[in-house]
Amino acid sequence: MIRISRASGKLVSWLLYGIAVARESLRHDVIYAFDLTTAGIPSALFSRIFRKPFILRIGGDSLWERVVEKGERSIPMRAYYEQGLFKKDRPTLYRLVRFVVRRADTVVIPCGFLKDLYIRFYGVSAEKITLIQNPFPPKSPAMIEEDTFTFLFAGRFVSYKNLVRVLKVFRDIAEKYPHARLVLIGEGPDEAALKARAALLGENVEIVPKVNQKTLFECINASSVALAPALTEFNSNFILEALALGKPALISRDNGLSANLPDSLQFDPMSDASLQEAMERMLNAIHYHAALSLVAELPMDQTWDKVVSEHAEIVRKSIR
């Protein structure tokens, strides 16, 4: 493992990273980048110069994420591309990303709808794209929360995670259901603003700093429902972890989750009413126990061993 210090600033660090990629490209048979820009751009460049196989793993969409994270737009990813906004907002970044994804010999994605995006809007050949969904941790029975009913979110505190909408909706829910709680775990640029809003809602809302995985699993076990309210959810590891621990999850529609959840566990991320209806449905004991039963029966055969094996096979094929 080679570490690049960030002490000298972003530009110098990125140049040092590029030099390291160039040097290591000469020493190895395959270049595998797990990032579209920071790692992807130098990897694409030096794979072309040194004629090395180039594998690119894409976890989301860096162009859309940068725009919505800064609050410049508030729109799901699919609509963003269908309206052609990607060419208006970041034309230079779009061209760089297009160069990287077209240069890759294999593009690995965690969810199906990214395949459609990179074929339609970036001109990537369908034959180059391989779907490897995110894995589930080992499955275990649900621990049932008593006396309170907690909705749990864990992730980055950024605009496109839609947490302002969650707090707004939960204000009405808390008035109708005094035993309902909302816990947000994470950190990020929106943290101060979210804490200020949460303070107005009293003790039923708690914001917790980022925790390690062991503590996160304890928090999931102590909750009732996991929330994934982002404008677009790619394939949330947090939700996969919650499902494996037997907890129902509410997730934005048009997501790329490794599990197919029914409509009753999905909502329109642009609609307060849709989110509130989904949350109130979980607060109904009959619906909640039906959701518990459904989650218990979900197939969760996408394991870490299977994911590692699929990645290893891609590398083997690239050097044959």
mmCIF file of C-alpha atoms in Angstrom:
data_model
loop_
_atom_site.group_PDB
_atom_site.id
_atom_site.type_symbol
_atom_site.label_atom_id
_atom_site.label_comp_id
_atom_site.label_asym_id
_atom_site.label_seq_id
_atom_site.Cartn_x
_atom_site.Cartn_y
_atom_site.Cartn_z
ATOM 1 C CA MET A 1 0.000 0.000 0.000
ATOM 2 C CA ILE A 2 1.281 3.439 -0.965
ATOM 3 C CA ARG A 3 -0.034 6.471 0.910
ATOM 4 C CA ILE A 4 -0.057 10.001 -0.511
ATOM 5 C CA SER A 5 -0.030 12.801 2.056
ATOM 6 C CA ARG A 6 -2.626 15.560 1.701
ATOM 7 C CA ALA A 7 -0.600 17.996 3.793
ATOM 8 C CA SER A 8 0.585 19.936 0.713
ATOM 9 C CA GLY A 9 -2.919 20.724 -0.547
ATOM 10 C CA LYS A 10 -5.260 19.128 -3.064
ATOM 11 C CA LEU A 11 -3.392 20.019 -6.270
ATOM 12 C CA VAL A 12 0.059 18.915 -5.102
ATOM 13 C CA SER A 13 -1.397 15.765 -3.520
ATOM 14 C CA TRP A 14 -3.182 14.887 -6.746
ATOM 15 C CA LEU A 15 0.010 15.436 -8.787
ATOM 16 C CA LEU A 16 1.952 13.201 -6.388
ATOM 17 C CA TYR A 17 -0.823 10.631 -6.688
ATOM 18 C CA GLY A 18 -0.591 10.801 -10.482
ATOM 19 C CA ILE A 19 3.174 10.226 -10.349
ATOM 20 C CA ALA A 20 2.608 7.208 -8.097
ATOM 21 C CA VAL A 21 0.033 5.799 -10.532
ATOM 22 C CA ALA A 22 2.461 6.267 -13.435
ATOM 23 C CA ARG A 23 5.283 4.523 -11.556
ATOM 24 C CA GLU A 24 3.138 1.607 -10.399
ATOM 25 C CA SER A 25 1.557 1.221 -13.843
ATOM 26 C CA LEU A 26 4.971 0.228 -15.187
ATOM 27 C CA ARG A 27 5.396 -2.389 -12.461
ATOM 28 C CA HIS A 28 2.004 -4.110 -12.699
ATOM 29 C CA ASP A 29 -0.117 -5.894 -15.289
ATOM 30 C CA VAL A 30 -3.528 -4.312 -14.599
ATOM 31 C CA ILE A 31 -4.710 -0.890 -13.433
ATOM 32 C CA TYR A 32 -7.839 -1.004 -11.238
ATOM 33 C CA ALA A 33 -9.338 2.342 -10.167
ATOM 34 C CA PHE A 34 -12.069 2.603 -7.523
ATOM 35 C CA ASP A 35 -12.826 6.264 -8.206
ATOM 36 C CA LEU A 36 -13.933 8.148 -11.310
ATOM 37 C CA THR A 37 -11.861 11.311 -10.955
ATOM 38 C CA THR A 38 -9.028 11.352 -8.394
ATOM 39 C CA ALA A 39 -7.921 7.808 -9.264
ATOM 40 C CA GLY A 40 -9.770 7.409 -12.542
ATOM 41 C CA ILE A 41 -8.211 10.264 -14.531
ATOM 42 C CA PRO A 42 -4.524 9.328 -14.017
ATOM 43 C CA SER A 43 -5.375 5.632 -14.322
ATOM 44 C CA ALA A 44 -7.110 6.166 -17.658
ATOM 45 C CA LEU A 45 -4.225 8.326 -18.911
ATOM 46 C CA PHE A 46 -1.395 5.980 -17.967
ATOM 47 C CA SER A 47 -3.252 2.849 -19.017
ATOM 48 C CA ARG A 48 -3.398 4.401 -22.456
ATOM 49 C CA ILE A 49 0.258 5.465 -22.461
ATOM 50 C CA PHE A 50 1.588 2.135 -21.162
ATOM 51 C CA ARG A 51 -1.086 -0.002 -22.863
ATOM 52 C CA LYS A 52 -2.213 -1.703 -19.674
ATOM 53 C CA PRO A 53 -5.697 -3.179 -19.076
ATOM 54 C CA PHE A 54 -7.808 -0.661 -17.159
ATOM 55 C CA ILE A 55 -10.664 -1.687 -14.844
ATOM 56 C CA LEU A 56 -12.877 1.015 -13.339
ATOM 57 C CA ARG A 57 -15.260 0.519 -10.429
ATOM 58 C CA ILE A 58 -17.989 3.198 -10.139
ATOM 59 C CA GLY A 59 -19.977 3.467 -6.906
ATOM 60 C CA GLY A 60 -22.175 6.403 -7.864
ATOM 61 C CA ASP A 61 -22.092 9.439 -10.134
ATOM 62 C CA SER A 62 -19.498 12.061 -9.224
ATOM 63 C CA LEU A 63 -20.903 14.775 -11.505
ATOM 64 C CA TRP A 64 -24.455 14.705 -10.136
ATOM 65 C CA GLU A 65 -23.224 14.238 -6.567
ATOM 66 C CA ARG A 66 -20.999 17.341 -6.714
ATOM 67 C CA VAL A 67 -23.805 19.515 -8.021
ATOM 68 C CA VAL A 68 -26.485 18.395 -5.553
ATOM 69 C CA GLU A 69 -24.056 18.207 -2.611
ATOM 70 C CA LYS A 70 -23.356 21.921 -3.020
ATOM 71 C CA GLY A 71 -27.072 22.706 -3.182
ATOM 72 C CA GLU A 72 -26.915 23.922 -6.782
ATOM 73 C CA ARG A 73 -29.704 21.521 -7.755
ATOM 74 C CA SER A 74 -32.212 19.421 -5.837
ATOM 75 C CA ILE A 75 -33.204 16.691 -8.239
ATOM 76 C CA PRO A 76 -32.846 12.882 -8.530
ATOM 77 C CA MET A 77 -29.988 11.678 -10.720
ATOM 78 C CA ARG A 78 -32.107 10.160 -13.489
ATOM 79 C CA ALA A 79 -34.098 13.377 -13.978
ATOM 80 C CA TYR A 80 -30.861 15.396 -13.857
ATOM 81 C CA TYR A 81 -29.476 13.527 -16.858
ATOM 82 C CA GLU A 82 -32.736 13.286 -18.785
ATOM 83 C CA GLN A 83 -33.084 17.071 -18.579
ATOM 84 C CA GLY A 84 -29.550 17.527 -19.956
ATOM 85 C CA LEU A 85 -28.356 19.469 -16.903
ATOM 86 C CA PHE A 86 -25.060 17.553 -16.752
ATOM 87 C CA LYS A 87 -23.751 19.412 -19.816
ATOM 88 C CA LYS A 88 -24.756 22.820 -18.442
ATOM 89 C CA ASP A 89 -23.438 22.504 -14.885
ATOM 90 C CA ARG A 90 -20.053 20.833 -15.294
ATOM 91 C CA PRO A 91 -19.150 20.565 -19.013
ATOM 92 C CA THR A 92 -15.410 20.121 -18.370
ATOM 93 C CA LEU A 93 -15.947 17.484 -15.686
ATOM 94 C CA TYR A 94 -18.424 15.712 -17.961
ATOM 95 C CA ARG A 95 -15.809 15.452 -20.719
ATOM 96 C CA LEU A 96 -13.184 14.170 -18.265
ATOM 97 C CA VAL A 97 -15.560 11.529 -16.881
ATOM 98 C CA ARG A 98 -16.551 10.510 -20.408
ATOM 99 C CA PHE A 99 -12.866 10.059 -21.304
ATOM 100 C CA VAL A 100 -12.281 7.898 -18.211
ATOM 101 C CA VAL A 101 -15.299 5.592 -18.620
ATOM 102 C CA ARG A 102 -14.757 5.172 -22.367
ATOM 103 C CA ARG A 103 -11.082 4.370 -21.816
ATOM 104 C CA ALA A 104 -11.859 1.581 -19.329
ATOM 105 C CA ASP A 105 -11.741 -1.983 -20.623
ATOM 106 C CA THR A 106 -14.224 -3.018 -17.917
ATOM 107 C CA VAL A 107 -16.594 -0.802 -15.924
ATOM 108 C CA VAL A 108 -17.853 -2.369 -12.693
ATOM 109 C CA ILE A 109 -21.088 -0.943 -11.249
ATOM 110 C CA PRO A 110 -23.055 -1.800 -8.063
ATOM 111 C CA CYS A 111 -26.556 -1.222 -9.486
ATOM 112 C CA GLY A 112 -28.362 -1.692 -12.772
ATOM 113 C CA PHE A 113 -29.559 1.845 -13.471
ATOM 114 C CA LEU A 114 -25.951 3.109 -13.660
ATOM 115 C CA LYS A 115 -25.487 0.860 -16.685
ATOM 116 C CA ASP A 116 -28.270 2.678 -18.526
ATOM 117 C CA LEU A 117 -26.795 6.052 -17.545
ATOM 118 C CA TYR A 118 -23.276 5.332 -18.814
ATOM 119 C CA ILE A 119 -24.547 3.789 -22.039
ATOM 120 C CA ARG A 120 -27.011 6.582 -22.847
ATOM 121 C CA PHE A 121 -25.125 9.655 -21.728
ATOM 122 C CA TYR A 122 -21.446 8.683 -21.848
ATOM 123 C CA GLY A 123 -21.373 6.347 -24.831
ATOM 124 C CA VAL A 124 -19.943 3.324 -22.997
ATOM 125 C CA SER A 125 -20.381 -0.019 -24.746
ATOM 126 C CA ALA A 126 -22.803 -2.322 -22.929
ATOM 127 C CA GLU A 127 -20.330 -5.213 -23.314
ATOM 128 C CA LYS A 128 -17.807 -3.348 -21.137
ATOM 129 C CA ILE A 129 -20.142 -3.004 -18.160
ATOM 130 C CA THR A 130 -20.277 -5.619 -15.391
ATOM 131 C CA LEU A 131 -22.765 -5.553 -12.518
ATOM 132 C CA ILE A 132 -21.425 -6.621 -9.115
ATOM 133 C CA GLN A 133 -23.942 -5.743 -6.434
ATOM 134 C CA ASN A 134 -22.904 -4.749 -2.918
ATOM 135 C CA PRO A 135 -22.889 -7.666 -0.446
ATOM 136 C CA PHE A 136 -24.993 -8.379 2.613
ATOM 137 C CA PRO A 137 -23.320 -9.133 5.947
ATOM 138 C CA PRO A 138 -24.341 -12.405 7.658
ATOM 139 C CA LYS A 139 -28.072 -12.596 8.300
ATOM 140 C CA SER A 140 -29.471 -12.644 11.852
ATOM 141 C CA PRO A 141 -32.953 -12.427 13.447
ATOM 142 C CA ALA A 142 -34.362 -9.001 14.290
ATOM 143 C CA MET A 143 -34.212 -7.638 17.834
ATOM 144 C CA ILE A 144 -37.531 -5.891 18.521
ATOM 145 C CA GLU A 145 -37.441 -2.406 20.029
ATOM 146 C CA GLU A 146 -39.714 -1.923 23.030
ATOM 147 C CA ASP A 147 -41.541 1.219 24.277
ATOM 148 C CA THR A 148 -40.079 3.480 21.583
ATOM 149 C CA PHE A 149 -40.024 3.297 17.780
ATOM 150 C CA THR A 150 -36.783 4.600 16.252
ATOM 151 C CA PHE A 151 -36.168 5.600 12.648
ATOM 152 C CA LEU A 152 -32.404 5.404 12.032
ATOM 153 C CA PHE A 153 -30.234 7.061 9.385
ATOM 154 C CA ALA A 154 -26.469 6.575 9.022
ATOM 155 C CA GLY A 155 -24.392 8.339 6.378
ATOM 156 C CA ARG A 156 -22.941 11.660 5.297
ATOM 157 C CA PHE A 157 -24.695 14.888 6.213
ATOM 158 C CA VAL A 158 -24.906 16.434 2.730
ATOM 159 C CA SER A 159 -27.741 18.084 0.821
ATOM 160 C CA TYR A 160 -28.673 15.201 -1.468
ATOM 161 C CA LYS A 161 -29.236 12.889 1.505
ATOM 162 C CA ASN A 162 -32.533 14.782 1.913
ATOM 163 C CA LEU A 163 -32.303 15.027 5.712
ATOM 164 C CA VAL A 164 -33.922 18.461 5.904
ATOM 165 C CA ARG A 165 -37.057 16.880 4.421
ATOM 166 C CA VAL A 166 -36.831 14.028 6.941
ATOM 167 C CA LEU A 167 -36.691 16.471 9.871
ATOM 168 C CA LYS A 168 -39.578 18.490 8.456
ATOM 169 C CA VAL A 169 -41.753 15.386 8.094
ATOM 170 C CA PHE A 170 -40.744 14.001 11.466
ATOM 171 C CA ARG A 171 -41.977 17.169 13.171
ATOM 172 C CA ASP A 172 -45.537 16.227 12.201
ATOM 173 C CA ILE A 173 -44.996 12.554 13.004
ATOM 174 C CA ALA A 174 -43.694 13.287 16.522
ATOM 175 C CA GLU A 175 -46.847 15.246 17.317
ATOM 176 C CA LYS A 176 -49.052 12.291 16.342
ATOM 177 C CA TYR A 177 -46.823 9.512 17.681
ATOM 178 C CA PRO A 178 -45.060 10.589 20.916
ATOM 179 C CA HIS A 179 -43.156 7.281 21.125
ATOM 180 C CA ALA A 180 -41.485 7.844 17.727
ATOM 181 C CA ARG A 181 -37.793 8.784 17.665
ATOM 182 C CA LEU A 182 -35.406 9.835 14.918
ATOM 183 C CA VAL A 183 -31.665 9.189 15.163
ATOM 184 C CA LEU A 184 -29.200 10.523 12.564
ATOM 185 C CA ILE A 185 -25.645 9.139 12.656
ATOM 186 C CA GLY A 186 -22.864 10.754 10.662
ATOM 187 C CA GLU A 187 -20.914 13.871 9.848
ATOM 188 C CA GLY A 188 -20.556 16.300 6.983
ATOM 189 C CA PRO A 189 -20.945 19.907 5.809
ATOM 190 C CA ASP A 190 -24.653 20.099 6.730
ATOM 191 C CA GLU A 191 -24.086 18.965 10.322
ATOM 192 C CA ALA A 192 -24.472 22.367 12.020
ATOM 193 C CA ALA A 193 -27.653 23.214 10.106
ATOM 194 C CA LEU A 194 -29.183 19.813 10.874
ATOM 195 C CA LYS A 195 -28.359 20.128 14.571
ATOM 196 C CA ALA A 196 -30.045 23.532 14.672
ATOM 197 C CA ARG A 197 -33.201 22.113 13.099
ATOM 198 C CA ALA A 198 -33.116 19.036 15.313
ATOM 199 C CA ALA A 199 -32.856 21.184 18.455
ATOM 200 C CA LEU A 200 -36.264 22.669 17.653
ATOM 201 C CA LEU A 201 -37.829 19.193 17.707
ATOM 202 C CA GLY A 202 -36.790 18.317 21.251
ATOM 203 C CA GLU A 203 -35.598 15.036 22.718
ATOM 204 C CA ASN A 204 -37.303 12.837 20.114
ATOM 205 C CA VAL A 205 -34.513 13.646 17.654
ATOM 206 C CA GLU A 206 -30.870 12.782 18.257
ATOM 207 C CA ILE A 207 -27.821 13.468 16.100
ATOM 208 C CA VAL A 208 -24.868 11.169 16.781
ATOM 209 C CA PRO A 209 -21.268 11.484 15.482
ATOM 210 C CA LYS A 210 -19.946 8.905 13.038
ATOM 211 C CA VAL A 211 -19.448 5.493 14.700
ATOM 212 C CA ASN A 212 -17.504 2.313 13.893
ATOM 213 C CA GLN A 213 -19.251 -0.699 12.374
ATOM 214 C CA LYS A 214 -19.634 -2.593 15.653
ATOM 215 C CA THR A 215 -21.390 0.380 17.256
ATOM 216 C CA LEU A 216 -23.479 0.957 14.135
ATOM 217 C CA PHE A 217 -24.755 -2.624 14.275
ATOM 218 C CA GLU A 218 -25.687 -2.058 17.920
ATOM 219 C CA CYS A 219 -27.603 1.071 16.902
ATOM 220 C CA ILE A 220 -29.398 -0.840 14.149
ATOM 221 C CA ASN A 221 -30.378 -3.592 16.604
ATOM 222 C CA ALA A 222 -31.742 -0.941 18.985
ATOM 223 C CA SER A 223 -33.853 0.718 16.267
ATOM 224 C CA SER A 224 -37.050 -0.231 14.413
ATOM 225 C CA VAL A 225 -36.631 1.056 10.839
ATOM 226 C CA ALA A 226 -33.629 2.117 8.730
ATOM 227 C CA LEU A 227 -33.983 5.191 6.512
ATOM 228 C CA ALA A 228 -32.368 5.841 3.113
ATOM 229 C CA PRO A 229 -33.995 9.114 1.988
ATOM 230 C CA ALA A 230 -31.467 10.447 -0.554
ATOM 231 C CA LEU A 231 -32.647 12.021 -3.803
ATOM 232 C CA THR A 232 -31.046 8.991 -5.453
ATOM 233 C CA GLU A 233 -29.945 5.899 -3.553
ATOM 234 C CA PHE A 234 -27.388 3.816 -5.423
ATOM 235 C CA ASN A 235 -26.856 0.708 -3.264
ATOM 236 C CA SER A 236 -26.692 1.708 0.383
ATOM 237 C CA ASN A 237 -24.447 -0.527 2.514
ATOM 238 C CA PHE A 238 -26.214 0.808 5.605
ATOM 239 C CA ILE A 239 -29.563 -0.462 4.330
ATOM 240 C CA LEU A 240 -28.087 -3.843 3.400
ATOM 241 C CA GLU A 241 -26.682 -4.105 6.926
ATOM 242 C CA ALA A 242 -30.037 -3.195 8.462
ATOM 243 C CA LEU A 243 -31.892 -5.752 6.332
ATOM 244 C CA ALA A 244 -29.374 -8.446 7.276
ATOM 245 C CA LEU A 245 -30.074 -7.638 10.930
ATOM 246 C CA GLY A 246 -33.769 -8.171 10.252
ATOM 247 C CA LYS A 247 -34.884 -4.529 10.272
ATOM 248 C CA PRO A 248 -37.298 -3.085 7.678
ATOM 249 C CA ALA A 249 -35.968 -0.198 5.600
ATOM 250 C CA LEU A 250 -37.633 2.760 3.910
ATOM 251 C CA ILE A 251 -35.796 3.829 0.770
ATOM 252 C CA SER A 252 -36.236 6.343 -2.046
ATOM 253 C CA ARG A 253 -37.857 5.002 -5.200
ATOM 254 C CA ASP A 254 -35.756 4.284 -8.298
ATOM 255 C CA ASN A 255 -32.906 2.918 -6.192
ATOM 256 C CA GLY A 256 -30.201 0.385 -7.003
ATOM 257 C CA LEU A 257 -30.419 -1.744 -3.866
ATOM 258 C CA SER A 258 -29.176 -5.354 -3.985
ATOM 259 C CA ALA A 259 -32.596 -6.413 -2.621
ATOM 260 C CA ASN A 260 -35.931 -5.798 -4.337
ATOM 261 C CA LEU A 261 -38.122 -4.079 -1.753
ATOM 262 C CA PRO A 262 -41.890 -3.739 -2.281
ATOM 263 C CA ASP A 263 -43.578 -0.409 -2.989
ATOM 264 C CA SER A 264 -44.745 -0.244 0.629
ATOM 265 C CA LEU A 265 -41.115 0.238 1.697
ATOM 266 C CA GLN A 266 -40.346 2.900 -0.919
ATOM 267 C CA PHE A 267 -41.330 6.565 -1.267
ATOM 268 C CA ASP A 268 -40.930 9.565 -3.565
ATOM 269 C CA PRO A 269 -37.877 11.494 -2.265
ATOM 270 C CA MET A 270 -39.277 14.764 -3.644
ATOM 271 C CA SER A 271 -42.566 14.488 -1.722
ATOM 272 C CA ASP A 272 -43.107 15.239 1.977
ATOM 273 C CA ALA A 273 -46.457 13.472 1.837
ATOM 274 C CA SER A 274 -44.995 10.296 0.338
ATOM 275 C CA LEU A 275 -42.259 10.101 2.986
ATOM 276 C CA GLN A 276 -44.695 10.808 5.813
ATOM 277 C CA GLU A 277 -47.111 8.161 4.564
ATOM 278 C CA ALA A 278 -44.315 5.576 4.437
ATOM 279 C CA MET A 279 -43.100 6.417 7.956
ATOM 280 C CA GLU A 280 -46.621 6.380 9.417
ATOM 281 C CA ARG A 281 -47.266 3.034 7.760
ATOM 282 C CA MET A 282 -44.330 1.596 9.722
ATOM 283 C CA LEU A 283 -45.805 3.002 12.942
ATOM 284 C CA ASN A 284 -48.867 0.831 12.378
ATOM 285 C CA ALA A 285 -48.240 -2.432 14.265
ATOM 286 C CA ILE A 286 -49.886 -4.627 11.626
ATOM 287 C CA HIS A 287 -47.892 -3.129 8.767
ATOM 288 C CA TYR A 288 -44.681 -3.187 10.784
ATOM 289 C CA HIS A 289 -44.899 -6.870 11.661
ATOM 290 C CA ALA A 290 -45.724 -7.652 8.030
ATOM 291 C CA ALA A 291 -42.555 -5.763 7.055
ATOM 292 C CA LEU A 292 -40.526 -7.742 9.611
ATOM 293 C CA SER A 293 -41.793 -10.994 8.087
ATOM 294 C CA LEU A 294 -41.024 -9.798 4.575
ATOM 295 C CA VAL A 295 -37.442 -8.846 5.487
ATOM 296 C CA ALA A 296 -36.885 -12.192 7.217
ATOM 297 C CA GLU A 297 -37.721 -13.949 3.931
ATOM 298 C CA LEU A 298 -35.611 -11.738 1.652
ATOM 299 C CA PRO A 299 -32.902 -13.616 -0.288
ATOM 300 C CA MET A 300 -29.491 -12.297 0.778
ATOM 301 C CA ASP A 301 -27.089 -14.524 -1.149
ATOM 302 C CA GLN A 302 -24.788 -11.707 -2.325
ATOM 303 C CA THR A 303 -21.914 -12.313 0.110
ATOM 304 C CA TRP A 304 -18.428 -10.805 0.450
ATOM 305 C CA ASP A 305 -16.893 -14.085 -0.759
ATOM 306 C CA LYS A 306 -19.009 -13.929 -3.911
ATOM 307 C CA VAL A 307 -18.091 -10.276 -4.531
ATOM 308 C CA VAL A 308 -14.353 -10.970 -4.111
ATOM 309 C CA SER A 309 -14.612 -13.950 -6.471
ATOM 310 C CA GLU A 310 -16.393 -11.853 -9.116
ATOM 311 C CA HIS A 311 -13.750 -9.109 -8.928
ATOM 312 C CA ALA A 312 -10.921 -11.669 -9.122
ATOM 313 C CA GLU A 313 -12.474 -13.189 -12.251
ATOM 314 C CA ILE A 314 -12.574 -9.769 -13.944
ATOM 315 C CA VAL A 315 -8.864 -9.282 -13.233
ATOM 316 C CA ARG A 316 -8.018 -12.776 -14.521
ATOM 317 C CA LYS A 317 -9.920 -12.167 -17.758
ATOM 318 C CA SER A 318 -8.159 -8.842 -18.321
ATOM 319 C CA ILE A 319 -4.672 -10.420 -18.368
ATOM 320 C CA ARG A 320 -5.426 -13.502 -20.468
#
